[in-house]
PDB file of C-alpha atoms in Angstrom:
ATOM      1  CA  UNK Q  18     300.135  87.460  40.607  1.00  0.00           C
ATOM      2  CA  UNK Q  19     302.470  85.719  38.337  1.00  0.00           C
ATOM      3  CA  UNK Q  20     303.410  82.173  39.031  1.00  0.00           C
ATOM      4  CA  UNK Q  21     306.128  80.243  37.632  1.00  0.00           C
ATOM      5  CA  UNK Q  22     305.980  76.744  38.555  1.00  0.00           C
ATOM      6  CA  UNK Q  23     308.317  73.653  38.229  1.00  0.00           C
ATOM      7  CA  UNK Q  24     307.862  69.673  38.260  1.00  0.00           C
ATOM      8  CA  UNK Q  25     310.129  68.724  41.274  1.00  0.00           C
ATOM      9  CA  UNK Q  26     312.620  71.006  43.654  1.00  0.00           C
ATOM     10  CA  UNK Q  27     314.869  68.300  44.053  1.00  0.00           C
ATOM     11  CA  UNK Q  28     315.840  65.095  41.511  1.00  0.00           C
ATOM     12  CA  UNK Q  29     318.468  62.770  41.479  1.00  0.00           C
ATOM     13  CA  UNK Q  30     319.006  60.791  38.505  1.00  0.00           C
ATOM     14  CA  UNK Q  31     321.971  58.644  37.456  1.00  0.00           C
ATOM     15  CA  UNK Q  32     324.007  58.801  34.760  1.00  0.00           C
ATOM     16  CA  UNK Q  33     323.137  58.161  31.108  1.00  0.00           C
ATOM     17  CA  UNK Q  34     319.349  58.559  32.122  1.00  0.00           C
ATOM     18  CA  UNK Q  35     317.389  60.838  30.174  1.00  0.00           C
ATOM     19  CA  UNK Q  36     315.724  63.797  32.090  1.00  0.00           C
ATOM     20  CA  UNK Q  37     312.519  66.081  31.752  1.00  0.00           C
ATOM     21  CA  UNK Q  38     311.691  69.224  33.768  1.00  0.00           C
ATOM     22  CA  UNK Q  39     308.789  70.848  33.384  1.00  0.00           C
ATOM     23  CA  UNK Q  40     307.920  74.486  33.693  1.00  0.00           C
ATOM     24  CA  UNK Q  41     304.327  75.767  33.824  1.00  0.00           C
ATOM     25  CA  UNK Q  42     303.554  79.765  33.372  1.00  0.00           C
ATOM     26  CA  UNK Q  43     299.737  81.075  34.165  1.00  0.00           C
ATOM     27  CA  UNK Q  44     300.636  84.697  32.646  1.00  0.00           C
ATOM     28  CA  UNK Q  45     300.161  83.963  28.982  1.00  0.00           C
ATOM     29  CA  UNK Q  46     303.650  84.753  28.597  1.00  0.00           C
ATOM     30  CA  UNK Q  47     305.243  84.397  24.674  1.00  0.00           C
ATOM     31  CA  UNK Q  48     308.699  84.069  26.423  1.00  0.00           C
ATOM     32  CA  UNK Q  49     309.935  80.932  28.047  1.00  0.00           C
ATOM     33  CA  UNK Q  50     313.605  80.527  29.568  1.00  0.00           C
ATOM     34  CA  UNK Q  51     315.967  77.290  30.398  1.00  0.00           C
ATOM     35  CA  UNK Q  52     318.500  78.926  32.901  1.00  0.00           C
ATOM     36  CA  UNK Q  53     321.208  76.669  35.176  1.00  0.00           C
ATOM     37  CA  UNK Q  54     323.215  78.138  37.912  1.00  0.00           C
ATOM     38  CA  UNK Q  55     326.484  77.189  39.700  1.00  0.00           C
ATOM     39  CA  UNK Q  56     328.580  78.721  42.101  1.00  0.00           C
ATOM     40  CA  UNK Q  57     330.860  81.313  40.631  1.00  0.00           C
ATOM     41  CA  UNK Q  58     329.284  81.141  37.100  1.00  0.00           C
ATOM     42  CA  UNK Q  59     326.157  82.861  37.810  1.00  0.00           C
ATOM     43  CA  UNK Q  60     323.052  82.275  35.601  1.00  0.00           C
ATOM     44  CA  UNK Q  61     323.644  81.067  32.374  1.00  0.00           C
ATOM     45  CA  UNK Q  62     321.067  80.563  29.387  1.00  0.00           C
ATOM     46  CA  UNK Q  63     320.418  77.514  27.988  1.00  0.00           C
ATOM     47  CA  UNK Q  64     317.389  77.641  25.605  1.00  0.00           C
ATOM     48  CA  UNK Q  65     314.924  80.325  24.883  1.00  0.00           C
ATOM     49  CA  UNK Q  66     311.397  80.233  23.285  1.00  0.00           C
ATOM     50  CA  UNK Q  67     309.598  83.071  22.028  1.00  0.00           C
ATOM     51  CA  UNK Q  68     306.546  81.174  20.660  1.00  0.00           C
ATOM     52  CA  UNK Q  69     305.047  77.947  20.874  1.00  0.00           C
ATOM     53  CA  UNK Q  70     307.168  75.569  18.693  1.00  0.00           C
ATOM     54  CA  UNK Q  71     309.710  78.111  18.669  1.00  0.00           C
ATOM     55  CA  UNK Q  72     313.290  77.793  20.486  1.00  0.00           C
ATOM     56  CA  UNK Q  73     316.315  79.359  20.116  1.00  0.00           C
ATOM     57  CA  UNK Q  74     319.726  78.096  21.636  1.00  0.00           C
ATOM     58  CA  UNK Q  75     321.392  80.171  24.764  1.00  0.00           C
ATOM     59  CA  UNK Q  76     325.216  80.045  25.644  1.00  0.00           C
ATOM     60  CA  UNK Q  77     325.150  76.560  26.823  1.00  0.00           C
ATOM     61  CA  UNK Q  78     322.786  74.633  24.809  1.00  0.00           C
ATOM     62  CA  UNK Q  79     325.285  71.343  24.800  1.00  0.00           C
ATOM     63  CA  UNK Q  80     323.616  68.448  25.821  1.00  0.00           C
ATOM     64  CA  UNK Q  81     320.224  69.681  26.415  1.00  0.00           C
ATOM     65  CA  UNK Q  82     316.844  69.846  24.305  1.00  0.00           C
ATOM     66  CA  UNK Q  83     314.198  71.537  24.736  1.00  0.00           C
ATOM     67  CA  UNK Q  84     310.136  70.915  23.684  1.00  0.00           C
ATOM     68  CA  UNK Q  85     307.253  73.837  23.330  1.00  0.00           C
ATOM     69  CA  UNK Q  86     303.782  72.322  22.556  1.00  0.00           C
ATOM     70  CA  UNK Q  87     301.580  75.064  24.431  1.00  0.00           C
ATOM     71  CA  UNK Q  88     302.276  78.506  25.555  1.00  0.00           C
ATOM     72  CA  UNK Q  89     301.762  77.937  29.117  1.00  0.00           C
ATOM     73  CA  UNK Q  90     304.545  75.072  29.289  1.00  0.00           C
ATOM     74  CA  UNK Q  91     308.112  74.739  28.769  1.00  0.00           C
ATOM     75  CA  UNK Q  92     310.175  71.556  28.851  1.00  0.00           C
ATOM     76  CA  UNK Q  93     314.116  71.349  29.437  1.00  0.00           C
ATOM     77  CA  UNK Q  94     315.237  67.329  28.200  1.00  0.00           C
ATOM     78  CA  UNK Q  95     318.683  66.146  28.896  1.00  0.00           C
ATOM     79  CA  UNK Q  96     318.591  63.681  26.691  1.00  0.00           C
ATOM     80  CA  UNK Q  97     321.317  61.476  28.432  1.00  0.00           C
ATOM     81  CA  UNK Q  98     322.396  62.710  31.968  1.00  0.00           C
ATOM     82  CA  UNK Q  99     325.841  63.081  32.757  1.00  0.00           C
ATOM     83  CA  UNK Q 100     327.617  64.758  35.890  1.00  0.00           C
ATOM     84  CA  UNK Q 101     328.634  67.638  34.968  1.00  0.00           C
ATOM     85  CA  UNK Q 102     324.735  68.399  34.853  1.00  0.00           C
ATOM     86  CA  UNK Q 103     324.152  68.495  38.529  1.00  0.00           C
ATOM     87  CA  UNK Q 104     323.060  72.073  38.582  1.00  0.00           C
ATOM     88  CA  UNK Q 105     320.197  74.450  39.583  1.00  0.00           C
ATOM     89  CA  UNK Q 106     317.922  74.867  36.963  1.00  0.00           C
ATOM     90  CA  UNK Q 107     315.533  77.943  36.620  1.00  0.00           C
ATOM     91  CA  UNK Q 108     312.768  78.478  33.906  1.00  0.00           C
ATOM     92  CA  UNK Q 109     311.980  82.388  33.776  1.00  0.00           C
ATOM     93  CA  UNK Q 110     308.508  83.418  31.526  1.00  0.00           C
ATOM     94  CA  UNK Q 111     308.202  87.100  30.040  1.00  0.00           C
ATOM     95  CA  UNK Q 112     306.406  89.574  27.498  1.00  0.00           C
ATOM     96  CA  UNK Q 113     307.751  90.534  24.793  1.00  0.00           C
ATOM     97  CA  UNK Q 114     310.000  93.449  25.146  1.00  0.00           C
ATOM     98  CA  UNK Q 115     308.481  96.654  22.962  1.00  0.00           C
ATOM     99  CA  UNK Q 116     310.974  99.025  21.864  1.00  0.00           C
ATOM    100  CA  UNK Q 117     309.822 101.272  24.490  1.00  0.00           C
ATOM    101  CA  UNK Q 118     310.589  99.388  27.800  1.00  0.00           C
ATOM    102  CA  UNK Q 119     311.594  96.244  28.965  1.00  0.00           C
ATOM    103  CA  UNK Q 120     309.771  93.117  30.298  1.00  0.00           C
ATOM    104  CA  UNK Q 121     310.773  91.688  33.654  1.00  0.00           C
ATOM    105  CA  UNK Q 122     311.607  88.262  33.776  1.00  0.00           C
ATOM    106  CA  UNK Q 123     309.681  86.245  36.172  1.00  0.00           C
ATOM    107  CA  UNK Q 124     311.079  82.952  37.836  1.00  0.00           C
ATOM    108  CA  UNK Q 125     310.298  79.500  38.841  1.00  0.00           C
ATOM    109  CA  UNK Q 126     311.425  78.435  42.315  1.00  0.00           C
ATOM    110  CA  UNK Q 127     314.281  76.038  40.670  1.00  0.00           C
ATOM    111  CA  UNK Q 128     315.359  72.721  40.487  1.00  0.00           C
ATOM    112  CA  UNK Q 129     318.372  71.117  42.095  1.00  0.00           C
ATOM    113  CA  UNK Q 130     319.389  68.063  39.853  1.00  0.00           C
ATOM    114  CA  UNK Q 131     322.146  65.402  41.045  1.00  0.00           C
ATOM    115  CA  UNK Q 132     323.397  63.328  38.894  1.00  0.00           C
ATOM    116  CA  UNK Q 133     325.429  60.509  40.187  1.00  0.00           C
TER     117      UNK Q 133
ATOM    118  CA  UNK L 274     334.122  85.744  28.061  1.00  0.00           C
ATOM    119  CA  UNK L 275     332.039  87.104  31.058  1.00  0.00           C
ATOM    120  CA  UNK L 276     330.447  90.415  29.579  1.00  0.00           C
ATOM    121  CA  UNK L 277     328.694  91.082  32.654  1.00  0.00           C
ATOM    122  CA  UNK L 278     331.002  90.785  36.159  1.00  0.00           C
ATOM    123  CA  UNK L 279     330.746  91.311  39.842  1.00  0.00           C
ATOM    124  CA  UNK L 280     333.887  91.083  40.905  1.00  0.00           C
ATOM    125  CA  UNK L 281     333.025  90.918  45.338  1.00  0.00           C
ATOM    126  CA  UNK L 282     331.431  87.487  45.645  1.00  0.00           C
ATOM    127  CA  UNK L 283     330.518  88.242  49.114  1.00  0.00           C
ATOM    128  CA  UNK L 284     329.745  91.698  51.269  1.00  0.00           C
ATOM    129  CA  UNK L 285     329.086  91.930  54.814  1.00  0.00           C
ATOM    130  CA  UNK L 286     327.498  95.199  55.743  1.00  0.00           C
ATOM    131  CA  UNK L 287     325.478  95.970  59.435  1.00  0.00           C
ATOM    132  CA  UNK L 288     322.248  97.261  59.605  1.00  0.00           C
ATOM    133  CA  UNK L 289     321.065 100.340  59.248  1.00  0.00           C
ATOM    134  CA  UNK L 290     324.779 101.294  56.702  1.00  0.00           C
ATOM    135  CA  UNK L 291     324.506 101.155  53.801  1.00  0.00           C
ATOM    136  CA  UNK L 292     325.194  99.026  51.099  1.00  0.00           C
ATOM    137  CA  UNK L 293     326.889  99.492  47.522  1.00  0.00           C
ATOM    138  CA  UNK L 294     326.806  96.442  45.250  1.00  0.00           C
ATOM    139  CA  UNK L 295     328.741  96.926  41.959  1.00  0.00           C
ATOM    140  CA  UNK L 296     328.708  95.295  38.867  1.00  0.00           C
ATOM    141  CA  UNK L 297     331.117  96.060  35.245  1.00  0.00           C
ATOM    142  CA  UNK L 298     330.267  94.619  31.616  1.00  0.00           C
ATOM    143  CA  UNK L 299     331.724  95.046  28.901  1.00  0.00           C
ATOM    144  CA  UNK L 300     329.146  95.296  25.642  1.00  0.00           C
ATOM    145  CA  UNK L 301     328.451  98.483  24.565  1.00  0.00           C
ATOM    146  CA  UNK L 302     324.628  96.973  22.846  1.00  0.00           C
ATOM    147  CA  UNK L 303     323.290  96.378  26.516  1.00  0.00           C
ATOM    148  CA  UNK L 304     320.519  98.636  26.309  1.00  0.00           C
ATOM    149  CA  UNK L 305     318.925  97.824  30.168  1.00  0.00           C
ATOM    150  CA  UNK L 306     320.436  96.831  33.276  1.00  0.00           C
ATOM    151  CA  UNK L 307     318.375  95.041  36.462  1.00  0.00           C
ATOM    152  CA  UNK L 308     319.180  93.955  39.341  1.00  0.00           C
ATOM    153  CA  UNK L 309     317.504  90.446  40.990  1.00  0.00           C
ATOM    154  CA  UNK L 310     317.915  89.440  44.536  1.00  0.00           C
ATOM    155  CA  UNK L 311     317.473  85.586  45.416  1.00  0.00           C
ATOM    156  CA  UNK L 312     317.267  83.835  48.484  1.00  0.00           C
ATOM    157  CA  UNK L 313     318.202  80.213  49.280  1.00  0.00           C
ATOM    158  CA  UNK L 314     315.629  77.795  47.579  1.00  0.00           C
ATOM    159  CA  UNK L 315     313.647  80.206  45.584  1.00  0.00           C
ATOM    160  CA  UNK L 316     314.161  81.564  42.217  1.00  0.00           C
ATOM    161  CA  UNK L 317     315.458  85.250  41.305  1.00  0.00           C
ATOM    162  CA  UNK L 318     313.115  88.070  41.671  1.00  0.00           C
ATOM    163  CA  UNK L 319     313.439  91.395  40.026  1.00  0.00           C
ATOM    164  CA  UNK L 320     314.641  94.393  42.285  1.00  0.00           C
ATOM    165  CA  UNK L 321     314.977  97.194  39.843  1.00  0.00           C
ATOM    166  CA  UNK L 322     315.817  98.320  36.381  1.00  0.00           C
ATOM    167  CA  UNK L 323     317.972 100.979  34.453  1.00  0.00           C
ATOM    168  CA  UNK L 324     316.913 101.698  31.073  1.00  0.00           C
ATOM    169  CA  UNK L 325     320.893 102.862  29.324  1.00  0.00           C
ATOM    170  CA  UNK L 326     319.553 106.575  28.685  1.00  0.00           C
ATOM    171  CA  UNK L 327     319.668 107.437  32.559  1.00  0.00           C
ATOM    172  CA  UNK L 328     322.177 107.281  35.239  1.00  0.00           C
ATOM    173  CA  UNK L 329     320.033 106.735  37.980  1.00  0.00           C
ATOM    174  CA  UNK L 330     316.545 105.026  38.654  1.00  0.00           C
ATOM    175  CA  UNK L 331     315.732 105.149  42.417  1.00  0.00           C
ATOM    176  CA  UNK L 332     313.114 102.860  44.050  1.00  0.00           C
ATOM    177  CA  UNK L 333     312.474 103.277  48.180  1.00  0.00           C
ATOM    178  CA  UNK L 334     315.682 102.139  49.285  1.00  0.00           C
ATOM    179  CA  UNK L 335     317.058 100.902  46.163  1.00  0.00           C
ATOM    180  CA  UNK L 336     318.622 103.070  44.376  1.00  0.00           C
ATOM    181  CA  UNK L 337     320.541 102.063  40.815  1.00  0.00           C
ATOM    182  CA  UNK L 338     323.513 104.337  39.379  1.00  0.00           C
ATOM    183  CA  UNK L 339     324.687 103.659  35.458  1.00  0.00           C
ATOM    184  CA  UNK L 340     327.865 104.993  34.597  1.00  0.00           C
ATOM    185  CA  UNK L 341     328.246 104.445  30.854  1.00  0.00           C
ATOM    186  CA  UNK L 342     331.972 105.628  30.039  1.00  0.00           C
ATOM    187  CA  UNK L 343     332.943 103.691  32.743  1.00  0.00           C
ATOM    188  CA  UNK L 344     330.673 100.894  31.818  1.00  0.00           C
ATOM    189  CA  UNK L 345     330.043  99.971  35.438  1.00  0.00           C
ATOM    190  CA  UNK L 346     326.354 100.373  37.458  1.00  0.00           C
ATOM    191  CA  UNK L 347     325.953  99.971  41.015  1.00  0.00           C
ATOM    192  CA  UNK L 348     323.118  99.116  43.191  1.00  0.00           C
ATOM    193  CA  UNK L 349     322.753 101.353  46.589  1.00  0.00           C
ATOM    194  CA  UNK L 350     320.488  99.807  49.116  1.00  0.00           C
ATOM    195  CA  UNK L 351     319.904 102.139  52.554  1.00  0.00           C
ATOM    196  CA  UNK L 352     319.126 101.476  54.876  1.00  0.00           C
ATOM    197  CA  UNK L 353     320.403  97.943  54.713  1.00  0.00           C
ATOM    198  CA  UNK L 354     318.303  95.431  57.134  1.00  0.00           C
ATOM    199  CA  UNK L 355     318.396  91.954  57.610  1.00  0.00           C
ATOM    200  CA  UNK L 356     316.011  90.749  55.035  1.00  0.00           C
ATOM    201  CA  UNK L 357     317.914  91.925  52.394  1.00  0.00           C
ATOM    202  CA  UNK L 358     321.013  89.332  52.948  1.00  0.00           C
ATOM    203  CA  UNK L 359     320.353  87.439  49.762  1.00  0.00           C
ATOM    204  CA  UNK L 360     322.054  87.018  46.565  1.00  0.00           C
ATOM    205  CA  UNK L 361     322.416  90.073  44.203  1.00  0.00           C
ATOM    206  CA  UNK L 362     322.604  89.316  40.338  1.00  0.00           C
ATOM    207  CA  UNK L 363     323.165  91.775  37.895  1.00  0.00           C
ATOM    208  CA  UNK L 364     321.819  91.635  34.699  1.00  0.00           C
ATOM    209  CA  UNK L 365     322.058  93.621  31.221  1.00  0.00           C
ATOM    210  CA  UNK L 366     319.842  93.354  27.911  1.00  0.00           C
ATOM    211  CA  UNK L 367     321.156  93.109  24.643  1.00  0.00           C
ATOM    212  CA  UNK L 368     319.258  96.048  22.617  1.00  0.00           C
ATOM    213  CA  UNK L 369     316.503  94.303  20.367  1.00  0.00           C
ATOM    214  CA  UNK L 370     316.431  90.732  21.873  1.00  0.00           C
ATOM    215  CA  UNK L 371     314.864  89.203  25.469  1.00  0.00           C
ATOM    216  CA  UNK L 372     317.780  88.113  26.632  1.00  0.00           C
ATOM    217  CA  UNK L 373     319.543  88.696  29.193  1.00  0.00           C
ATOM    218  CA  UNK L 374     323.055  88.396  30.539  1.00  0.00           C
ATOM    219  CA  UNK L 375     323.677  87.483  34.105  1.00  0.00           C
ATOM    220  CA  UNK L 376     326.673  88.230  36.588  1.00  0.00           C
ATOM    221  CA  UNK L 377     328.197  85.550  38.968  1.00  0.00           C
ATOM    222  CA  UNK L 378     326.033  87.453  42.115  1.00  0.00           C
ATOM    223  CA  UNK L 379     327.527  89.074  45.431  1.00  0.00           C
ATOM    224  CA  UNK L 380     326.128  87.378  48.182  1.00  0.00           C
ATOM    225  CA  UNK L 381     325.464  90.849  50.720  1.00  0.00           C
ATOM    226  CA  UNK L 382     325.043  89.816  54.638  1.00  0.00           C
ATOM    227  CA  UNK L 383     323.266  92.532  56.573  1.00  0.00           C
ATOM    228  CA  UNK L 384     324.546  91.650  60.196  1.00  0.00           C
ATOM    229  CA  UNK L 385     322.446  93.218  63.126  1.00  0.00           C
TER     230      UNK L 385
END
């Protein structure tokens, strides 16, 4: 059974503090995903990794970093916290997709960052 | 510029009817189409898939529909019950990469 986990559910930080989360995968997955979601905007990508070491930005990489030392883990920095970063934010791990099909994406359970 | 929409934030349907979530985009490269469902406090989980050389993948009571001159898919769900009141994204692949696109989500309320 795949298992996506992350480092908190819930964190409140304040502003101008730098913030990790942490995202864990047990599937040997190559893929790694940064997603946030907000009402009305749906889920958005904001960093990808196909490989360790490897990262590519998503739609909304402003403001955010992201780190890749081993396959299994996957770490989303905001390097200096503001409010308009209080979000939900999901890491996703797949497969590669092969040109013959298409690899589901598999999801952490999210977490809910205030920043005040 | 939103390529993938669902324009009904919200659908209220009672249980046993059925249930027709809908979704439009707009890029012709989208080469798959899911569907996740999410409940409050847990992540997305996939529901089903459409690969963009069929018009119709069905799945127990999930049935998908792609309509590719109209560039709109729809997810059928019937019987609805309670358990499926959740949030619906849909979702759409850009051919040759692992991405994928998300909609804004319907939130469907299966009422007893």
């Amino acid at each position: 059974d795949v298992k996506v986990t992350q480092s908190s559910r819930y964190l409140v930080k304040r502003t101008g503090e730098k913030v990790f989360l942490e995202c864990v995968q047990d599937m040997d997955h190559e893929n790694m995903f940064w997603y946030r979601q907000d009402p009305g905007l749906g889920l958005r990508l904001i960093y990808f990794s196909y490989d360790v070491k490897m990262k590519e930005k998503g739609d909304i990489p402003e403001g955010y970093s992201v780190s890749r030392e081993k396959k299994e883990r996957f770490s989303l920095i905001l390097e200096s916290a503001s409010t308009n970063q209080t979000s939900m934010y999901l890491c996703a791990s797949s497969f590669p997709t092969s040109g013959m099909s298409w690899e589901t994406q598999y999801f952490g359970p999210g977490t809910r960052l205030l920043v005040l | 510029d939103q390529q993938v929409k669902q324009n009904s934030p919200s659908l209220s349907v009672q249980e046993g009817r059925i249930s027709i979530l809908n979704c439009d985009y707009t890029n012709s490269m989208f080469d798959y189409f899911l569907w996740y469902k999410k409940y409050p406090a847990e992540g997305p989980t996939f529901l089903i898939s459409i690969s963009s050389i069929k018009d119709k993948n069905e799945d127990g009571r999930f049935t998908v529909f792609l309509n590719k001159s109209a560039k709109h898919l729809s997810l059928h769900i019937v019987p609805s019950q309670p358990g499926d009141s959740a949030v619906y994204f849909c979702a759409a692949s850009v051919y040759n990469t692992d991405k994928l696109i998300f909609g804004t989500g319907t939130r469907l309320q299966v009422f007893p």
